[in-house]
Every structure is written in C-alpha cells, then in structure tokens.
mmCIF file with all atom_site columns, C-alpha atoms in Angstrom:
data_model
loop_
_atom_site.group_PDB
_atom_site.id
_atom_site.type_symbol
_atom_site.label_atom_id
_atom_site.label_alt_id
_atom_site.label_comp_id
_atom_site.label_asym_id
_atom_site.label_entity_id
_atom_site.label_seq_id
_atom_site.pdbx_PDB_ins_code
_atom_site.Cartn_x
_atom_site.Cartn_y
_atom_site.Cartn_z
_atom_site.occupancy
_atom_site.B_iso_or_equiv
_atom_site.pdbx_formal_charge
_atom_site.auth_seq_id
_atom_site.auth_comp_id
_atom_site.auth_asym_id
_atom_site.auth_atom_id
_atom_site.pdbx_PDB_model_num
ATOM 1   C CA . MET A 1 1   ? -2.710  -10.867 2.108   1.00 76.00 ? 4   MET A CA 1
ATOM 2   C CA . GLU A 1 2   ? -1.141  -11.745 5.535   1.00 80.00 ? 5   GLU A CA 1
ATOM 3   C CA . SER A 1 3   ? -3.270  -14.404 5.856   1.00 79.00 ? 6   SER A CA 1
ATOM 4   C CA . MET A 1 4   ? -3.159  -16.004 3.122   1.00 79.00 ? 7   MET A CA 1
ATOM 5   C CA . ALA A 1 5   ? 0.799   -15.936 3.390   1.00 82.00 ? 8   ALA A CA 1
ATOM 6   C CA . LYS A 1 6   ? 0.237   -18.412 6.209   1.00 84.00 ? 9   LYS A CA 1
ATOM 7   C CA . GLU A 1 7   ? -1.337  -21.049 4.309   1.00 84.00 ? 10  GLU A CA 1
ATOM 8   C CA . GLN A 1 8   ? 0.418   -24.174 3.227   1.00 86.00 ? 11  GLN A CA 1
ATOM 9   C CA . GLN A 1 9   ? 2.742   -24.386 0.236   1.00 89.00 ? 12  GLN A CA 1
ATOM 10  C CA . GLU A 1 10  ? 0.665   -25.841 -2.437  1.00 88.00 ? 13  GLU A CA 1
ATOM 11  C CA . ILE A 1 11  ? -2.089  -22.865 -1.642  1.00 87.00 ? 14  ILE A CA 1
ATOM 12  C CA . LYS A 1 12  ? 0.720   -20.068 -1.996  1.00 89.00 ? 15  LYS A CA 1
ATOM 13  C CA . ASP A 1 13  ? 1.838   -22.019 -5.296  1.00 90.00 ? 16  ASP A CA 1
ATOM 14  C CA . ASN A 1 14  ? -1.800  -21.997 -6.721  1.00 90.00 ? 17  ASN A CA 1
ATOM 15  C CA . TYR A 1 15  ? -2.496  -18.588 -5.926  1.00 91.00 ? 18  TYR A CA 1
ATOM 16  C CA . THR A 1 16  ? 0.624   -17.217 -7.730  1.00 93.00 ? 19  THR A CA 1
ATOM 17  C CA . TYR A 1 17  ? -0.948  -19.147 -10.573 1.00 94.00 ? 20  TYR A CA 1
ATOM 18  C CA . LEU A 1 18  ? -4.146  -18.111 -10.393 1.00 94.00 ? 21  LEU A CA 1
ATOM 19  C CA . GLY A 1 19  ? -2.300  -14.193 -10.593 1.00 94.00 ? 22  GLY A CA 1
ATOM 20  C CA . PHE A 1 20  ? -0.440  -15.611 -13.911 1.00 96.00 ? 23  PHE A CA 1
ATOM 21  C CA . ALA A 1 21  ? -3.558  -17.275 -15.261 1.00 96.00 ? 24  ALA A CA 1
ATOM 22  C CA . TRP A 1 22  ? -5.333  -13.698 -14.671 1.00 95.00 ? 25  TRP A CA 1
ATOM 23  C CA . LEU A 1 23  ? -2.702  -11.872 -16.355 1.00 96.00 ? 26  LEU A CA 1
ATOM 24  C CA . LYS A 1 24  ? -2.267  -14.447 -19.342 1.00 96.00 ? 27  LYS A CA 1
ATOM 25  C CA . GLY A 1 25  ? -6.346  -14.132 -19.728 1.00 96.00 ? 28  GLY A CA 1
ATOM 26  C CA . LEU A 1 26  ? -5.920  -10.405 -19.508 1.00 95.00 ? 29  LEU A CA 1
ATOM 27  C CA . SER A 1 27  ? -3.038  -10.178 -22.413 1.00 95.00 ? 30  SER A CA 1
ATOM 28  C CA . GLU A 1 28  ? -5.625  -12.058 -24.800 1.00 95.00 ? 31  GLU A CA 1
ATOM 29  C CA . VAL A 1 29  ? -7.900  -9.507  -24.595 1.00 92.00 ? 32  VAL A CA 1
ATOM 30  C CA . ARG A 1 30  ? -7.967  -7.356  -27.799 1.00 90.00 ? 33  ARG A CA 1
ATOM 31  C CA . TYR A 1 31  ? -10.122 -4.379  -26.630 1.00 86.00 ? 34  TYR A CA 1
ATOM 32  C CA . TYR A 1 32  ? -9.383  -2.340  -23.468 1.00 87.00 ? 35  TYR A CA 1
ATOM 33  C CA . ASP A 1 33  ? -9.766  1.424   -22.281 1.00 87.00 ? 36  ASP A CA 1
ATOM 34  C CA . LEU A 1 34  ? -8.231  3.617   -20.169 1.00 84.00 ? 37  LEU A CA 1
ATOM 35  C CA . ARG A 1 35  ? -9.551  2.126   -17.105 1.00 84.00 ? 38  ARG A CA 1
ATOM 36  C CA . ASN A 1 36  ? -7.809  -1.157  -17.455 1.00 87.00 ? 39  ASN A CA 1
ATOM 37  C CA . GLU A 1 37  ? -5.268  0.274   -19.969 1.00 90.00 ? 40  GLU A CA 1
ATOM 38  C CA . ALA A 1 38  ? -2.134  -0.134  -17.286 1.00 91.00 ? 41  ALA A CA 1
ATOM 39  C CA . SER A 1 39  ? -3.085  -3.738  -16.398 1.00 93.00 ? 42  SER A CA 1
ATOM 40  C CA . LYS A 1 40  ? -3.407  -4.550  -20.274 1.00 94.00 ? 43  LYS A CA 1
ATOM 41  C CA . LEU A 1 41  ? -0.169  -3.615  -21.039 1.00 94.00 ? 44  LEU A CA 1
ATOM 42  C CA . MET A 1 42  ? 1.699   -4.872  -18.187 1.00 94.00 ? 45  MET A CA 1
ATOM 43  C CA . ALA A 1 43  ? -0.235  -8.234  -18.767 1.00 95.00 ? 46  ALA A CA 1
ATOM 44  C CA . ASP A 1 44  ? 1.405   -8.159  -22.430 1.00 96.00 ? 47  ASP A CA 1
ATOM 45  C CA . ASP A 1 45  ? 4.881   -7.155  -21.065 1.00 96.00 ? 48  ASP A CA 1
ATOM 46  C CA . LEU A 1 46  ? 4.696   -10.074 -18.291 1.00 94.00 ? 49  LEU A CA 1
ATOM 47  C CA . CYS A 1 47  ? 3.516   -12.873 -20.894 1.00 94.00 ? 50  CYS A CA 1
ATOM 48  C CA . LEU A 1 48  ? 5.738   -11.726 -23.800 1.00 94.00 ? 51  LEU A CA 1
ATOM 49  C CA . HIS A 1 49  ? 8.884   -12.167 -21.240 1.00 91.00 ? 52  HIS A CA 1
ATOM 50  C CA . VAL A 1 50  ? 8.216   -14.833 -18.913 1.00 89.00 ? 53  VAL A CA 1
ATOM 51  C CA . LYS A 1 51  ? 9.296   -18.032 -19.968 1.00 85.00 ? 54  LYS A CA 1
ATOM 52  C CA . GLU A 1 52  ? 8.465   -20.221 -17.254 1.00 89.00 ? 55  GLU A CA 1
ATOM 53  C CA . GLN A 1 53  ? 4.757   -20.567 -15.604 1.00 89.00 ? 56  GLN A CA 1
ATOM 54  C CA . PRO A 1 54  ? 4.503   -20.893 -12.008 1.00 92.00 ? 57  PRO A CA 1
ATOM 55  C CA . GLU A 1 55  ? 3.731   -24.096 -10.591 1.00 88.00 ? 58  GLU A CA 1
ATOM 56  C CA . ARG A 1 56  ? 0.010   -25.013 -10.274 1.00 88.00 ? 59  ARG A CA 1
ATOM 57  C CA . VAL A 1 57  ? -0.840  -28.316 -7.744  1.00 85.00 ? 60  VAL A CA 1
ATOM 58  C CA . CYS A 1 58  ? -3.791  -29.706 -8.437  1.00 85.00 ? 61  CYS A CA 1
ATOM 59  C CA . LEU A 1 59  ? -5.993  -30.175 -5.485  1.00 78.00 ? 62  LEU A CA 1
ATOM 60  C CA . VAL A 1 60  ? -8.849  -31.919 -4.399  1.00 76.00 ? 63  VAL A CA 1
ATOM 61  C CA . TYR A 1 61  ? -11.359 -30.076 -2.392  1.00 74.00 ? 64  TYR A CA 1
ATOM 62  C CA . GLU A 1 62  ? -13.898 -31.672 -0.263  1.00 74.00 ? 65  GLU A CA 1
ATOM 63  C CA . GLY A 1 63  ? -15.440 -29.234 1.565   1.00 72.00 ? 66  GLY A CA 1
ATOM 64  C CA . VAL A 1 64  ? -19.015 -27.451 1.319   1.00 72.00 ? 67  VAL A CA 1
ATOM 65  C CA . GLU A 1 65  ? -20.103 -26.028 -2.156  1.00 73.00 ? 68  GLU A CA 1
ATOM 66  C CA . GLU A 1 66  ? -21.128 -23.022 -0.399  1.00 77.00 ? 69  GLU A CA 1
ATOM 67  C CA . MET A 1 67  ? -20.506 -20.995 2.968   1.00 76.00 ? 70  MET A CA 1
ATOM 68  C CA . GLU A 1 68  ? -21.345 -17.862 4.337   1.00 85.00 ? 71  GLU A CA 1
ATOM 69  C CA . ILE A 1 69  ? -18.795 -15.081 5.252   1.00 83.00 ? 72  ILE A CA 1
ATOM 70  C CA . ASN A 1 70  ? -18.289 -11.852 6.375   1.00 88.00 ? 73  ASN A CA 1
ATOM 71  C CA . PRO A 1 71  ? -16.640 -9.662  3.373   1.00 84.00 ? 74  PRO A CA 1
ATOM 72  C CA . SER A 1 72  ? -14.655 -7.561  5.989   1.00 89.00 ? 75  SER A CA 1
ATOM 73  C CA . ASP A 1 73  ? -13.176 -10.391 8.306   1.00 87.00 ? 76  ASP A CA 1
ATOM 74  C CA . GLU A 1 74  ? -9.842  -11.388 6.511   1.00 84.00 ? 77  GLU A CA 1
ATOM 75  C CA . GLU A 1 75  ? -9.656  -14.822 8.242   1.00 83.00 ? 78  GLU A CA 1
ATOM 76  C CA . GLN A 1 76  ? -12.593 -15.775 6.701   1.00 84.00 ? 79  GLN A CA 1
ATOM 77  C CA . MET A 1 77  ? -11.839 -14.346 3.071   1.00 82.00 ? 80  MET A CA 1
ATOM 78  C CA . ALA A 1 78  ? -8.521  -16.008 3.029   1.00 81.00 ? 81  ALA A CA 1
ATOM 79  C CA . LYS A 1 79  ? -10.332 -19.274 4.430   1.00 81.00 ? 82  LYS A CA 1
ATOM 80  C CA . MET A 1 80  ? -12.986 -18.880 1.487   1.00 82.00 ? 83  MET A CA 1
ATOM 81  C CA . PHE A 1 81  ? -10.541 -18.055 -1.169  1.00 79.00 ? 84  PHE A CA 1
ATOM 82  C CA . THR A 1 82  ? -8.418  -21.188 0.052   1.00 81.00 ? 85  THR A CA 1
ATOM 83  C CA . CYS A 1 83  ? -11.538 -23.241 -0.563  1.00 81.00 ? 86  CYS A CA 1
ATOM 84  C CA . TYR A 1 84  ? -11.618 -22.033 -3.835  1.00 78.00 ? 87  TYR A CA 1
ATOM 85  C CA . LEU A 1 85  ? -7.825  -22.438 -4.521  1.00 80.00 ? 88  LEU A CA 1
ATOM 86  C CA . LEU A 1 86  ? -8.579  -26.074 -3.798  1.00 78.00 ? 89  LEU A CA 1
ATOM 87  C CA . ALA A 1 87  ? -11.717 -26.291 -5.782  1.00 78.00 ? 90  ALA A CA 1
ATOM 88  C CA . GLY A 1 88  ? -10.629 -24.820 -9.089  1.00 78.00 ? 91  GLY A CA 1
ATOM 89  C CA . SER A 1 89  ? -7.264  -25.982 -9.026  1.00 80.00 ? 92  SER A CA 1
ATOM 90  C CA . MET A 1 90  ? -8.259  -28.804 -12.090 1.00 82.00 ? 93  MET A CA 1
ATOM 91  C CA . ASP A 1 91  ? -9.412  -26.463 -14.731 1.00 82.00 ? 94  ASP A CA 1
ATOM 92  C CA . GLY A 1 92  ? -6.609  -24.112 -14.207 1.00 87.00 ? 95  GLY A CA 1
ATOM 93  C CA . TYR A 1 93  ? -8.973  -21.488 -12.651 1.00 88.00 ? 96  TYR A CA 1
ATOM 94  C CA . GLY A 1 94  ? -10.548 -21.036 -16.182 1.00 90.00 ? 97  GLY A CA 1
ATOM 95  C CA . GLU A 1 95  ? -13.810 -20.269 -14.642 1.00 89.00 ? 98  GLU A CA 1
ATOM 96  C CA . PHE A 1 96  ? -12.255 -17.419 -12.607 1.00 89.00 ? 99  PHE A CA 1
ATOM 97  C CA . VAL A 1 97  ? -10.488 -15.792 -15.356 1.00 93.00 ? 100 VAL A CA 1
ATOM 98  C CA . ASP A 1 98  ? -13.269 -16.078 -17.995 1.00 93.00 ? 101 ASP A CA 1
ATOM 99  C CA . TYR A 1 99  ? -15.916 -14.244 -15.400 1.00 91.00 ? 102 TYR A CA 1
ATOM 100 C CA . ALA A 1 100 ? -13.012 -11.204 -14.162 1.00 92.00 ? 103 ALA A CA 1
ATOM 101 C CA . LEU A 1 101 ? -12.637 -10.950 -18.160 1.00 93.00 ? 104 LEU A CA 1
ATOM 102 C CA . ASP A 1 102 ? -16.288 -10.316 -18.595 1.00 92.00 ? 105 ASP A CA 1
ATOM 103 C CA . THR A 1 103 ? -16.359 -7.859  -15.332 1.00 88.00 ? 106 THR A CA 1
ATOM 104 C CA . HIS A 1 104 ? -15.822 -3.820  -15.241 1.00 86.00 ? 107 HIS A CA 1
ATOM 105 C CA . ARG A 1 105 ? -12.819 -3.008  -16.274 1.00 86.00 ? 108 ARG A CA 1
ATOM 106 C CA . THR A 1 106 ? -12.058 -0.925  -13.396 1.00 87.00 ? 109 THR A CA 1
ATOM 107 C CA . LEU A 1 107 ? -12.464 -3.926  -11.446 1.00 89.00 ? 110 LEU A CA 1
ATOM 108 C CA . GLN A 1 108 ? -9.744  -5.613  -13.659 1.00 90.00 ? 111 GLN A CA 1
ATOM 109 C CA . GLN A 1 109 ? -7.373  -2.956  -12.751 1.00 90.00 ? 112 GLN A CA 1
ATOM 110 C CA . ASN A 1 110 ? -7.956  -3.397  -8.932  1.00 91.00 ? 113 ASN A CA 1
ATOM 111 C CA . LEU A 1 111 ? -7.830  -7.312  -9.654  1.00 92.00 ? 114 LEU A CA 1
ATOM 112 C CA . THR A 1 112 ? -4.353  -6.800  -11.340 1.00 94.00 ? 115 THR A CA 1
ATOM 113 C CA . ARG A 1 113 ? -3.062  -4.712  -8.591  1.00 92.00 ? 116 ARG A CA 1
ATOM 114 C CA . PHE A 1 114 ? -4.523  -7.030  -6.038  1.00 91.00 ? 117 PHE A CA 1
ATOM 115 C CA . PHE A 1 115 ? -2.215  -10.195 -7.540  1.00 93.00 ? 118 PHE A CA 1
ATOM 116 C CA . VAL A 1 116 ? 0.597   -8.206  -8.089  1.00 94.00 ? 119 VAL A CA 1
ATOM 117 C CA . GLU A 1 117 ? 0.593   -6.699  -4.446  1.00 92.00 ? 120 GLU A CA 1
ATOM 118 C CA . TRP A 1 118 ? 1.097   -10.465 -3.729  1.00 92.00 ? 121 TRP A CA 1
ATOM 119 C CA . PHE A 1 119 ? 3.708   -11.285 -6.274  1.00 92.00 ? 122 PHE A CA 1
ATOM 120 C CA . ALA A 1 120 ? 5.673   -8.897  -4.273  1.00 91.00 ? 123 ALA A CA 1
ATOM 121 C CA . LYS A 1 121 ? 4.988   -10.442 -0.848  1.00 88.00 ? 124 LYS A CA 1
ATOM 122 C CA . ALA A 1 122 ? 5.153   -14.235 -1.930  1.00 88.00 ? 125 ALA A CA 1
ATOM 123 C CA . GLU A 1 123 ? 8.320   -15.962 -1.514  1.00 73.00 ? 126 GLU A CA 1
ATOM 124 C CA . LYS A 1 124 ? 10.718  -15.094 -4.042  1.00 72.00 ? 127 LYS A CA 1
ATOM 125 C CA . GLY A 1 125 ? 12.131  -18.501 -4.783  1.00 75.00 ? 128 GLY A CA 1
ATOM 126 C CA . SER A 1 126 ? 10.276  -19.046 -8.329  1.00 87.00 ? 129 SER A CA 1
ATOM 127 C CA . ALA A 1 127 ? 11.935  -18.197 -11.488 1.00 88.00 ? 130 ALA A CA 1
ATOM 128 C CA . PHE A 1 128 ? 8.366   -16.647 -12.309 1.00 91.00 ? 131 PHE A CA 1
ATOM 129 C CA . LEU A 1 129 ? 8.164   -14.256 -9.578  1.00 91.00 ? 132 LEU A CA 1
ATOM 130 C CA . LYS A 1 130 ? 11.966  -13.513 -10.233 1.00 90.00 ? 133 LYS A CA 1
ATOM 131 C CA . ARG A 1 131 ? 10.721  -12.382 -13.889 1.00 89.00 ? 134 ARG A CA 1
ATOM 132 C CA . ALA A 1 132 ? 7.486   -10.629 -12.983 1.00 91.00 ? 135 ALA A CA 1
ATOM 133 C CA . LYS A 1 133 ? 9.144   -8.563  -10.368 1.00 91.00 ? 136 LYS A CA 1
ATOM 134 C CA . MET A 1 134 ? 11.702  -7.231  -13.198 1.00 89.00 ? 137 MET A CA 1
ATOM 135 C CA . VAL A 1 135 ? 8.203   -6.505  -15.246 1.00 92.00 ? 138 VAL A CA 1
ATOM 136 C CA . TYR A 1 136 ? 5.738   -5.179  -12.734 1.00 91.00 ? 139 TYR A CA 1
ATOM 137 C CA . SER A 1 137 ? 8.281   -2.808  -11.125 1.00 89.00 ? 140 SER A CA 1
ATOM 138 C CA . ARG A 1 138 ? 8.110   -0.635  -14.303 1.00 91.00 ? 141 ARG A CA 1
ATOM 139 C CA . TYR A 1 139 ? 4.749   -0.157  -14.525 1.00 89.00 ? 142 TYR A CA 1
ATOM 140 C CA . SER A 1 140 ? 2.151   2.090   -12.213 1.00 88.00 ? 143 SER A CA 1
ATOM 141 C CA . LEU A 1 141 ? -1.257  0.812   -11.819 1.00 83.00 ? 144 LEU A CA 1
ATOM 142 C CA . PRO A 1 142 ? -3.338  3.830   -10.632 1.00 77.00 ? 145 PRO A CA 1
ATOM 143 C CA . TYR A 1 143 ? -6.318  3.683   -8.832  1.00 78.00 ? 146 TYR A CA 1
ATOM 144 C CA . ILE A 1 144 ? -9.370  4.399   -10.591 1.00 69.00 ? 147 ILE A CA 1
#
C-alpha cells in the first residue's frame, strides 16, 4: 500500500477505479454465501449510494508482457501492479474483475478488504472516496 501511494496520480486514480470496478462487479453477482456475504452487501450498498464514479485515466503500457517478481518484495509487487494498471486501463479492468469473480469466495472477501484499505489511505479529494467512506465504515469485513 505504501509503495502504491508513492506512484503518480494517474496510477493512484486507476487503482481507486479498479477497486470501484471490483465492487461494481461484485454487486452484480446474484449468488454468494457466508464467505463473501459482507463484501457483497457492502458492494451493493456502495453501488446504490455512489453517484459519481472515480476517474479512470486511459494509459498506454509499453513495457514487457511478462516479468519475474518476488511476491514478498513490496516494491516489486507495486511495480508489477503499476504495470497492470497501465496495461488494463483501456478496458476498464474488465478482465481482472471477471477473473476475480470466478475465484474462491474467501479470496473475494480478501480482495474487497484490500481495496477498502486503499480507499481509506488514498487521498480524500474525490467525491467517490468521500461517499465510499460513508458506506464502507458501516461494514465489518471479517477475516475468514
């Protein structure tokens, strides 16, 4: 999180947008269970009350398609994620959302918690982040 906070503003904006895209996708799911119920209910509430989407900047990625990283190295992970935020910006991160919706529901709960943590740490200037905080602060996302 701290490494991502040091990125250029367009990357941080797209990171926020990716979190919104994830929650929007989750809100459209009809089936859920206790493993991701808190995330699903929060996503429904957020999408119901958010009137203004976060900004998404369409960026061009001109780097390598594959890279080797050490997943325990925060700097390398942030760099890899930054590359993805560049490469996936054109389609609104649809592939990411679709893939995440097909994963284990426990991972969906963790992903939601990850993005909520980012929303809390992101700069508070946008109307989306202000509204999102009013919604997510009412929910507990248990570790499962």
